[in-house]
Amino acid sequence: MAARVSAPRGRGPRLRADPGAGLRERQAEPAFLAACRRQPVPHRPIWIMRQAGRYLPEYRALRAKVDFEALTRTPELAAEVTLQPLRRFPLDAAILFSDIMTPLQGMGVELAFEPGPVVREPIRTIAQIEALPELVPARDVPFVLESIRLVRAHAPRGVPLIGFAGAPFTLVCYLVCGRPSKEFAAARRFLYAEPAAAQSLLGRLADAMAEYLAAQAAAGAQALMLFESWAGLLAPREFQRFALRAVRRTMAGLRSTGVPLIYYVNQGSALMQSVADLDVDVIGVDWRSPLGAVRRVLGAGKAVQGNLDPAALFAPPEELRRQAALVLDEAGPTPGHVFNLGHGIWPETDPDAVARLVDYVHERTSLGSAGRGSGAAP
Ligand code: CP3
């Protein structure tokens, strides 16, 4: 196989006598995991949603030779793509290269990536729902678990690995509509027209994703994230009744893994009150909700992840720094912030802008740095 899973050129520890050094040494836990648990950190951790993907020339080069599904199904290649962004940037977490639709393929759902997922036979009937089998990860998606083991064996600097799945309602959007859409009309119609069938499908998906994420943790994933990419389509009441109910069912079984649990709620400004009592460690938010207001609604029991507008990476360097500073200031000094974009990075993004963003967030928040502020307090 042409791909390599090799040790990246790591960044050595910064040798500086500064007040943060003691904390850095004592701190056995990586900054990302500590921030998820709302513990003080030596610098604000940052990773980027969709950090493994098309904005990286090295991903495009590999992708020119191998199709997307083959990349996700070949552990050496999936691990290679997972590690690509970590070789370029001193990111604080890796996310497994896979897709939210991958476990559904494992359950027998036929689909193609064009590049968004297109389901061959969208789910429209009770019979189709009842025919959906359980997911047995070791049998149905063994390559995902093997990819996780490989990443763990090769991850640089002890960078923690995030495992993930699609949240049940977001999966329903694709399964019922059959392809990406702005309104996902058929899926929303389904909730109102056939609520019992919708609950049955959501319940099956909730259980399958619980199995899937538990298996990822057992294989070595150090945090688990559920993507609710289409939460913003629902009014709070329907969000609670359908989407959140299913997420509670998934998450309930995952506490025993002991790893931090993250729920990403895209376009969720009207939904923060609804997720405040969900039993997860971190709520991921898009750029439309100022983090200060989000933290006030969520209260002291939750960390937040986000939320720079992906479009801000197209600003000139100085404006990008200003935008990143605004996010840091909104998040405030209380422990429990993981820096990220508010949604996935755009394929047209210049990787140099990502490098500048990661460096800026680290420099501005490093304990004892000449910068203003710290991971824990300004
Ligand atoms: O770097 C990472 O974040 C890890 C890999 C990852 C992919 N998809 C790879 C991918 C992750 C975490 C996802 C999650 C995902 N997939 C979500 C939730 C996050 C979000 O953006 O809201 C959703 C909704 C999907 C469904 C999906 N898969 C879409 C809409 C697309 C279209 C292309 C795109 O990038 O938006 C895909 C295909 C896909 N998944 C690609 C990649 C790198 C592009 C495939 C290609 O190379 O042609």
PDB file of N, CA and C and ligand atoms in Angstrom, residues 47-55 59-60 63 66-69 71-72 81-82 85 94-102 112-117 162-167 170-171 174 180 184 225-230 264 266 342-345 347, ligand 1:
ATOM      1  N   TRP A  47      -9.282  21.907  17.870  1.00  0.00           N
ATOM      2  CA  TRP A  47      -9.299  21.024  16.711  1.00  0.00           C
ATOM      3  C   TRP A  47     -10.347  21.593  15.765  1.00  0.00           C
ATOM      4  N   ILE A  48     -10.432  21.034  14.565  1.00  0.00           N
ATOM      5  CA  ILE A  48     -11.239  21.653  13.517  1.00  0.00           C
ATOM      6  C   ILE A  48     -12.195  20.611  12.953  1.00  0.00           C
ATOM      7  N   MET A  49     -13.493  20.920  12.995  1.00  0.00           N
ATOM      8  CA  MET A  49     -14.434  19.966  12.403  1.00  0.00           C
ATOM      9  C   MET A  49     -14.107  19.780  10.916  1.00  0.00           C
ATOM     10  N   ARG A  50     -14.079  18.521  10.472  1.00  0.00           N
ATOM     11  CA  ARG A  50     -13.672  18.136   9.112  1.00  0.00           C
ATOM     12  C   ARG A  50     -12.195  18.432   8.847  1.00  0.00           C
ATOM     13  N   GLN A  51     -11.377  18.322   9.904  1.00  0.00           N
ATOM     14  CA  GLN A  51      -9.959  18.653   9.728  1.00  0.00           C
ATOM     15  C   GLN A  51      -9.240  17.667   8.809  1.00  0.00           C
ATOM     16  N   ALA A  52      -9.775  16.447   8.691  1.00  0.00           N
ATOM     17  CA  ALA A  52      -9.220  15.478   7.746  1.00  0.00           C
ATOM     18  C   ALA A  52     -10.096  15.544   6.507  1.00  0.00           C
ATOM     19  N   GLY A  53      -9.591  16.137   5.427  1.00  0.00           N
ATOM     20  CA  GLY A  53     -10.466  16.228   4.261  1.00  0.00           C
ATOM     21  C   GLY A  53      -9.947  17.104   3.153  1.00  0.00           C
ATOM     22  N   ARG A  54     -10.901  17.569   2.356  1.00  0.00           N
ATOM     23  CA  ARG A  54     -10.568  18.067   1.020  1.00  0.00           C
ATOM     24  C   ARG A  54      -9.786  19.366   0.961  1.00  0.00           C
ATOM     25  N   TYR A  55      -9.698  20.149   2.055  1.00  0.00           N
ATOM     26  CA  TYR A  55      -8.895  21.382   1.995  1.00  0.00           C
ATOM     27  C   TYR A  55      -7.396  21.055   2.036  1.00  0.00           C
ATOM     28  N   TYR A  59      -4.647  15.140   1.228  1.00  0.00           N
ATOM     29  CA  TYR A  59      -5.876  14.342   1.152  1.00  0.00           C
ATOM     30  C   TYR A  59      -6.331  14.231  -0.305  1.00  0.00           C
ATOM     31  N   ARG A  60      -6.327  15.359  -1.008  1.00  0.00           N
ATOM     32  CA  ARG A  60      -6.789  15.344  -2.407  1.00  0.00           C
ATOM     33  C   ARG A  60      -5.917  14.425  -3.249  1.00  0.00           C
ATOM     34  N   ARG A  63      -6.952  10.963  -2.471  1.00  0.00           N
ATOM     35  CA  ARG A  63      -8.334  10.796  -2.933  1.00  0.00           C
ATOM     36  C   ARG A  63      -8.410  10.676  -4.460  1.00  0.00           C
ATOM     37  N   VAL A  66      -7.882   6.928  -4.734  1.00  0.00           N
ATOM     38  CA  VAL A  66      -8.729   5.992  -3.986  1.00  0.00           C
ATOM     39  C   VAL A  66     -10.070   6.661  -3.694  1.00  0.00           C
ATOM     40  N   ASP A  67     -11.173   5.969  -3.928  1.00  0.00           N
ATOM     41  CA  ASP A  67     -12.455   6.633  -3.664  1.00  0.00           C
ATOM     42  C   ASP A  67     -12.737   6.707  -2.164  1.00  0.00           C
ATOM     43  N   PHE A  68     -13.685   7.592  -1.836  1.00  0.00           N
ATOM     44  CA  PHE A  68     -13.929   7.938  -0.436  1.00  0.00           C
ATOM     45  C   PHE A  68     -14.249   6.709   0.418  1.00  0.00           C
ATOM     46  N   GLU A  69     -15.127   5.854  -0.109  1.00  0.00           N
ATOM     47  CA  GLU A  69     -15.501   4.684   0.686  1.00  0.00           C
ATOM     48  C   GLU A  69     -14.337   3.745   0.931  1.00  0.00           C
ATOM     49  N   LEU A  71     -11.301   4.630   1.162  1.00  0.00           N
ATOM     50  CA  LEU A  71     -10.470   5.275   2.200  1.00  0.00           C
ATOM     51  C   LEU A  71     -11.001   4.929   3.589  1.00  0.00           C
ATOM     52  N   THR A  72     -12.334   5.015   3.736  1.00  0.00           N
ATOM     53  CA  THR A  72     -12.897   4.780   5.071  1.00  0.00           C
ATOM     54  C   THR A  72     -12.847   3.296   5.459  1.00  0.00           C
ATOM     55  N   VAL A  81      -5.241   9.230   6.755  1.00  0.00           N
ATOM     56  CA  VAL A  81      -5.960  10.489   6.537  1.00  0.00           C
ATOM     57  C   VAL A  81      -6.285  11.154   7.885  1.00  0.00           C
ATOM     58  N   THR A  82      -6.593  10.353   8.892  1.00  0.00           N
ATOM     59  CA  THR A  82      -6.849  10.906  10.226  1.00  0.00           C
ATOM     60  C   THR A  82      -5.633  11.682  10.723  1.00  0.00           C
ATOM     61  N   PRO A  85      -3.798  15.885   9.124  1.00  0.00           N
ATOM     62  CA  PRO A  85      -3.804  17.256   9.676  1.00  0.00           C
ATOM     63  C   PRO A  85      -2.890  17.409  10.902  1.00  0.00           C
ATOM     64  N   ALA A  94      -7.514  14.496  17.447  1.00  0.00           N
ATOM     65  CA  ALA A  94      -7.737  13.897  16.122  1.00  0.00           C
ATOM     66  C   ALA A  94      -9.187  13.442  16.089  1.00  0.00           C
ATOM     67  N   ILE A  95      -9.776  13.430  14.885  1.00  0.00           N
ATOM     68  CA  ILE A  95     -11.092  12.809  14.730  1.00  0.00           C
ATOM     69  C   ILE A  95     -10.974  11.749  13.652  1.00  0.00           C
ATOM     70  N   LEU A  96     -11.555  10.613  13.954  1.00  0.00           N
ATOM     71  CA  LEU A  96     -11.431   9.474  13.054  1.00  0.00           C
ATOM     72  C   LEU A  96     -11.955   9.811  11.664  1.00  0.00           C
ATOM     73  N   PHE A  97     -11.230   9.433  10.631  1.00  0.00           N
ATOM     74  CA  PHE A  97     -11.710   9.618   9.263  1.00  0.00           C
ATOM     75  C   PHE A  97     -12.716   8.525   8.940  1.00  0.00           C
ATOM     76  N   SER A  98     -13.956   8.931   8.821  1.00  0.00           N
ATOM     77  CA  SER A  98     -15.057   8.015   8.535  1.00  0.00           C
ATOM     78  C   SER A  98     -16.236   8.880   8.130  1.00  0.00           C
ATOM     79  N   ASP A  99     -17.437   8.377   8.192  1.00  0.00           N
ATOM     80  CA  ASP A  99     -18.604   9.217   7.904  1.00  0.00           C
ATOM     81  C   ASP A  99     -19.761   8.801   8.796  1.00  0.00           C
ATOM     82  N   ILE A 100     -20.704   9.733   9.002  1.00  0.00           N
ATOM     83  CA  ILE A 100     -21.868   9.381   9.820  1.00  0.00           C
ATOM     84  C   ILE A 100     -22.702   8.275   9.172  1.00  0.00           C
ATOM     85  N   MET A 101     -22.580   8.099   7.845  1.00  0.00           N
ATOM     86  CA  MET A 101     -23.384   7.080   7.156  1.00  0.00           C
ATOM     87  C   MET A 101     -22.727   5.695   7.176  1.00  0.00           C
ATOM     88  N   THR A 102     -21.467   5.623   7.565  1.00  0.00           N
ATOM     89  CA  THR A 102     -20.729   4.349   7.501  1.00  0.00           C
ATOM     90  C   THR A 102     -21.405   3.221   8.297  1.00  0.00           C
ATOM     91  N   ALA A 112     -24.474   5.821  -1.834  1.00  0.00           N
ATOM     92  CA  ALA A 112     -23.268   6.261  -2.534  1.00  0.00           C
ATOM     93  C   ALA A 112     -22.909   7.654  -2.024  1.00  0.00           C
ATOM     94  N   PHE A 113     -21.626   8.009  -2.070  1.00  0.00           N
ATOM     95  CA  PHE A 113     -21.196   9.362  -1.709  1.00  0.00           C
ATOM     96  C   PHE A 113     -20.950  10.130  -3.005  1.00  0.00           C
ATOM     97  N   GLU A 114     -21.742  11.224  -3.210  1.00  0.00           N
ATOM     98  CA  GLU A 114     -21.670  11.921  -4.508  1.00  0.00           C
ATOM     99  C   GLU A 114     -21.421  13.421  -4.406  1.00  0.00           C
ATOM    100  N   PRO A 115     -20.640  14.077  -3.606  1.00  0.00           N
ATOM    101  CA  PRO A 115     -19.934  13.467  -2.486  1.00  0.00           C
ATOM    102  C   PRO A 115     -20.813  13.317  -1.254  1.00  0.00           C
ATOM    103  N   GLY A 116     -21.944  14.057  -1.172  1.00  0.00           N
ATOM    104  CA  GLY A 116     -22.868  13.858  -0.050  1.00  0.00           C
ATOM    105  C   GLY A 116     -23.537  12.508  -0.176  1.00  0.00           C
ATOM    106  N   PRO A 117     -24.049  11.946   0.925  1.00  0.00           N
ATOM    107  CA  PRO A 117     -24.624  10.601   0.870  1.00  0.00           C
ATOM    108  C   PRO A 117     -25.955  10.552   0.123  1.00  0.00           C
ATOM    109  N   ILE A 162     -10.932  11.339  18.836  1.00  0.00           N
ATOM    110  CA  ILE A 162     -12.384  11.436  18.992  1.00  0.00           C
ATOM    111  C   ILE A 162     -13.056  10.416  18.072  1.00  0.00           C
ATOM    112  N   GLY A 163     -13.918   9.587  18.642  1.00  0.00           N
ATOM    113  CA  GLY A 163     -14.785   8.734  17.843  1.00  0.00           C
ATOM    114  C   GLY A 163     -16.109   9.463  17.662  1.00  0.00           C
ATOM    115  N   PHE A 164     -16.873   9.129  16.625  1.00  0.00           N
ATOM    116  CA  PHE A 164     -18.117   9.881  16.412  1.00  0.00           C
ATOM    117  C   PHE A 164     -19.178   9.034  15.726  1.00  0.00           C
ATOM    118  N   ALA A 165     -20.392   9.582  15.765  1.00  0.00           N
ATOM    119  CA  ALA A 165     -21.524   9.004  15.031  1.00  0.00           C
ATOM    120  C   ALA A 165     -22.476  10.137  14.684  1.00  0.00           C
ATOM    121  N   GLY A 166     -23.383   9.885  13.760  1.00  0.00           N
ATOM    122  CA  GLY A 166     -24.451  10.836  13.493  1.00  0.00           C
ATOM    123  C   GLY A 166     -25.515  10.687  14.564  1.00  0.00           C
ATOM    124  N   ALA A 167     -26.101  11.800  14.994  1.00  0.00           N
ATOM    125  CA  ALA A 167     -27.216  11.716  15.935  1.00  0.00           C
ATOM    126  C   ALA A 167     -28.424  11.129  15.192  1.00  0.00           C
ATOM    127  N   THR A 170     -30.476  13.313  12.723  1.00  0.00           N
ATOM    128  CA  THR A 170     -29.702  13.699  11.533  1.00  0.00           C
ATOM    129  C   THR A 170     -29.593  12.519  10.568  1.00  0.00           C
ATOM    130  N   LEU A 171     -29.450  11.319  11.098  1.00  0.00           N
ATOM    131  CA  LEU A 171     -29.444  10.130  10.228  1.00  0.00           C
ATOM    132  C   LEU A 171     -30.809   9.942   9.564  1.00  0.00           C
ATOM    133  N   TYR A 174     -31.205  11.938   6.355  1.00  0.00           N
ATOM    134  CA  TYR A 174     -30.626  11.331   5.151  1.00  0.00           C
ATOM    135  C   TYR A 174     -31.375  10.065   4.736  1.00  0.00           C
ATOM    136  N   PRO A 180     -28.741  14.805   0.460  1.00  0.00           N
ATOM    137  CA  PRO A 180     -28.632  16.090   1.152  1.00  0.00           C
ATOM    138  C   PRO A 180     -29.672  17.071   0.632  1.00  0.00           C
ATOM    139  N   PHE A 184     -34.940  19.273   4.085  1.00  0.00           N
ATOM    140  CA  PHE A 184     -35.228  17.891   4.485  1.00  0.00           C
ATOM    141  C   PHE A 184     -36.727  17.711   4.718  1.00  0.00           C
ATOM    142  N   MET A 225     -18.368  11.747  20.096  1.00  0.00           N
ATOM    143  CA  MET A 225     -19.135  12.919  19.664  1.00  0.00           C
ATOM    144  C   MET A 225     -20.298  12.495  18.780  1.00  0.00           C
ATOM    145  N   LEU A 226     -21.471  13.044  19.064  1.00  0.00           N
ATOM    146  CA  LEU A 226     -22.652  12.844  18.214  1.00  0.00           C
ATOM    147  C   LEU A 226     -22.899  14.122  17.428  1.00  0.00           C
ATOM    148  N   PHE A 227     -23.012  14.001  16.106  1.00  0.00           N
ATOM    149  CA  PHE A 227     -23.242  15.158  15.236  1.00  0.00           C
ATOM    150  C   PHE A 227     -24.733  15.317  14.957  1.00  0.00           C
ATOM    151  N   GLU A 228     -25.306  16.424  15.459  1.00  0.00           N
ATOM    152  CA  GLU A 228     -26.711  16.747  15.111  1.00  0.00           C
ATOM    153  C   GLU A 228     -26.669  17.899  14.111  1.00  0.00           C
ATOM    154  N   SER A 229     -26.320  17.558  12.884  1.00  0.00           N
ATOM    155  CA  SER A 229     -26.083  18.592  11.880  1.00  0.00           C
ATOM    156  C   SER A 229     -27.352  19.318  11.476  1.00  0.00           C
ATOM    157  N   TRP A 230     -28.514  18.677  11.647  1.00  0.00           N
ATOM    158  CA  TRP A 230     -29.755  19.290  11.159  1.00  0.00           C
ATOM    159  C   TRP A 230     -30.728  19.616  12.281  1.00  0.00           C
ATOM    160  N   TYR A 264     -22.907  17.825  19.350  1.00  0.00           N
ATOM    161  CA  TYR A 264     -22.825  19.006  18.483  1.00  0.00           C
ATOM    162  C   TYR A 264     -24.206  19.321  17.940  1.00  0.00           C
ATOM    163  N   ASN A 266     -26.006  21.798  15.544  1.00  0.00           N
ATOM    164  CA  ASN A 266     -25.873  22.849  14.532  1.00  0.00           C
ATOM    165  C   ASN A 266     -27.139  23.691  14.457  1.00  0.00           C
ATOM    166  N   GLY A 342     -17.509  26.617  13.969  1.00  0.00           N
ATOM    167  CA  GLY A 342     -18.908  26.373  14.281  1.00  0.00           C
ATOM    168  C   GLY A 342     -19.522  25.269  13.423  1.00  0.00           C
ATOM    169  N   HIS A 343     -18.842  24.922  12.310  1.00  0.00           N
ATOM    170  CA  HIS A 343     -19.249  23.786  11.475  1.00  0.00           C
ATOM    171  C   HIS A 343     -18.014  23.390  10.682  1.00  0.00           C
ATOM    172  N   GLY A 344     -18.159  22.451   9.764  1.00  0.00           N
ATOM    173  CA  GLY A 344     -16.988  21.904   9.079  1.00  0.00           C
ATOM    174  C   GLY A 344     -16.227  22.926   8.251  1.00  0.00           C
ATOM    175  N   ILE A 345     -14.913  22.722   8.173  1.00  0.00           N
ATOM    176  CA  ILE A 345     -14.060  23.592   7.366  1.00  0.00           C
ATOM    177  C   ILE A 345     -14.418  23.434   5.895  1.00  0.00           C
ATOM    178  N   PRO A 347     -13.874  23.180   1.862  1.00  0.00           N
ATOM    179  CA  PRO A 347     -12.813  22.599   1.037  1.00  0.00           C
ATOM    180  C   PRO A 347     -11.893  23.634   0.395  1.00  0.00           C
TER     181      PRO A 347
HETATM  182  O1  CP3 B   1     -12.227  15.296   9.501  1.00  0.00           O
HETATM  183  C1  CP3 B   1     -13.292  14.847   9.947  1.00  0.00           C
HETATM  184  O2  CP3 B   1     -14.163  15.538  10.475  1.00  0.00           O
HETATM  185  C2  CP3 B   1     -13.500  13.334   9.934  1.00  0.00           C
HETATM  186  C3  CP3 B   1     -14.274  12.798   8.883  1.00  0.00           C
HETATM  187  C4  CP3 B   1     -15.753  13.126   8.682  1.00  0.00           C
HETATM  188  C5  CP3 B   1     -16.338  13.063   7.385  1.00  0.00           C
HETATM  189  N1  CP3 B   1     -17.677  13.229   7.526  1.00  0.00           N
HETATM  190  C6  CP3 B   1     -15.592  12.804   6.147  1.00  0.00           C
HETATM  191  C7  CP3 B   1     -16.204  13.108   4.848  1.00  0.00           C
HETATM  192  C8  CP3 B   1     -16.773  13.403   9.595  1.00  0.00           C
HETATM  193  C9  CP3 B   1     -16.707  13.624  11.101  1.00  0.00           C
HETATM  194  C10 CP3 B   1     -17.988  13.464   8.848  1.00  0.00           C
HETATM  195  C11 CP3 B   1     -19.295  13.685   9.468  1.00  0.00           C
HETATM  196  C12 CP3 B   1     -20.447  13.972   8.608  1.00  0.00           C
HETATM  197  N2  CP3 B   1     -20.761  13.428   7.401  1.00  0.00           N
HETATM  198  C13 CP3 B   1     -21.503  14.835   8.994  1.00  0.00           C
HETATM  199  C14 CP3 B   1     -21.610  15.569  10.301  1.00  0.00           C
HETATM  200  C15 CP3 B   1     -20.773  16.788  10.339  1.00  0.00           C
HETATM  201  C16 CP3 B   1     -21.294  17.944   9.530  1.00  0.00           C
HETATM  202  O3  CP3 B   1     -20.529  18.413   8.663  1.00  0.00           O
HETATM  203  O4  CP3 B   1     -22.425  18.382   9.740  1.00  0.00           O
HETATM  204  C17 CP3 B   1     -22.434  14.833   7.943  1.00  0.00           C
HETATM  205  C18 CP3 B   1     -23.723  15.627   7.884  1.00  0.00           C
HETATM  206  C19 CP3 B   1     -21.956  13.928   6.941  1.00  0.00           C
HETATM  207  C20 CP3 B   1     -22.632  13.550   5.661  1.00  0.00           C
HETATM  208  C21 CP3 B   1     -21.749  13.839   4.498  1.00  0.00           C
HETATM  209  N3  CP3 B   1     -20.706  13.033   4.090  1.00  0.00           N
HETATM  210  C22 CP3 B   1     -21.808  14.945   3.614  1.00  0.00           C
HETATM  211  C23 CP3 B   1     -22.815  16.083   3.697  1.00  0.00           C
HETATM  212  C24 CP3 B   1     -20.768  14.795   2.687  1.00  0.00           C
HETATM  213  C25 CP3 B   1     -20.506  15.703   1.493  1.00  0.00           C
HETATM  214  C26 CP3 B   1     -19.202  16.300   1.455  1.00  0.00           C
HETATM  215  C27 CP3 B   1     -18.779  17.189   2.592  1.00  0.00           C
HETATM  216  O5  CP3 B   1     -17.562  17.142   2.929  1.00  0.00           O
HETATM  217  O6  CP3 B   1     -19.591  17.923   3.133  1.00  0.00           O
HETATM  218  C28 CP3 B   1     -20.076  13.593   3.013  1.00  0.00           C
HETATM  219  C29 CP3 B   1     -18.905  13.005   2.361  1.00  0.00           C
HETATM  220  C30 CP3 B   1     -17.626  13.184   3.124  1.00  0.00           C
HETATM  221  N4  CP3 B   1     -17.486  12.842   4.446  1.00  0.00           N
HETATM  222  C31 CP3 B   1     -16.389  13.692   2.637  1.00  0.00           C
HETATM  223  C32 CP3 B   1     -15.489  13.646   3.705  1.00  0.00           C
HETATM  224  C33 CP3 B   1     -14.035  14.032   3.703  1.00  0.00           C
HETATM  225  C34 CP3 B   1     -16.066  14.134   1.211  1.00  0.00           C
HETATM  226  C35 CP3 B   1     -15.859  12.912   0.406  1.00  0.00           C
HETATM  227  C36 CP3 B   1     -14.895  13.103  -0.735  1.00  0.00           C
HETATM  228  O7  CP3 B   1     -13.660  13.107  -0.485  1.00  0.00           O
HETATM  229  O8  CP3 B   1     -15.368  13.181  -1.862  1.00  0.00           O
END
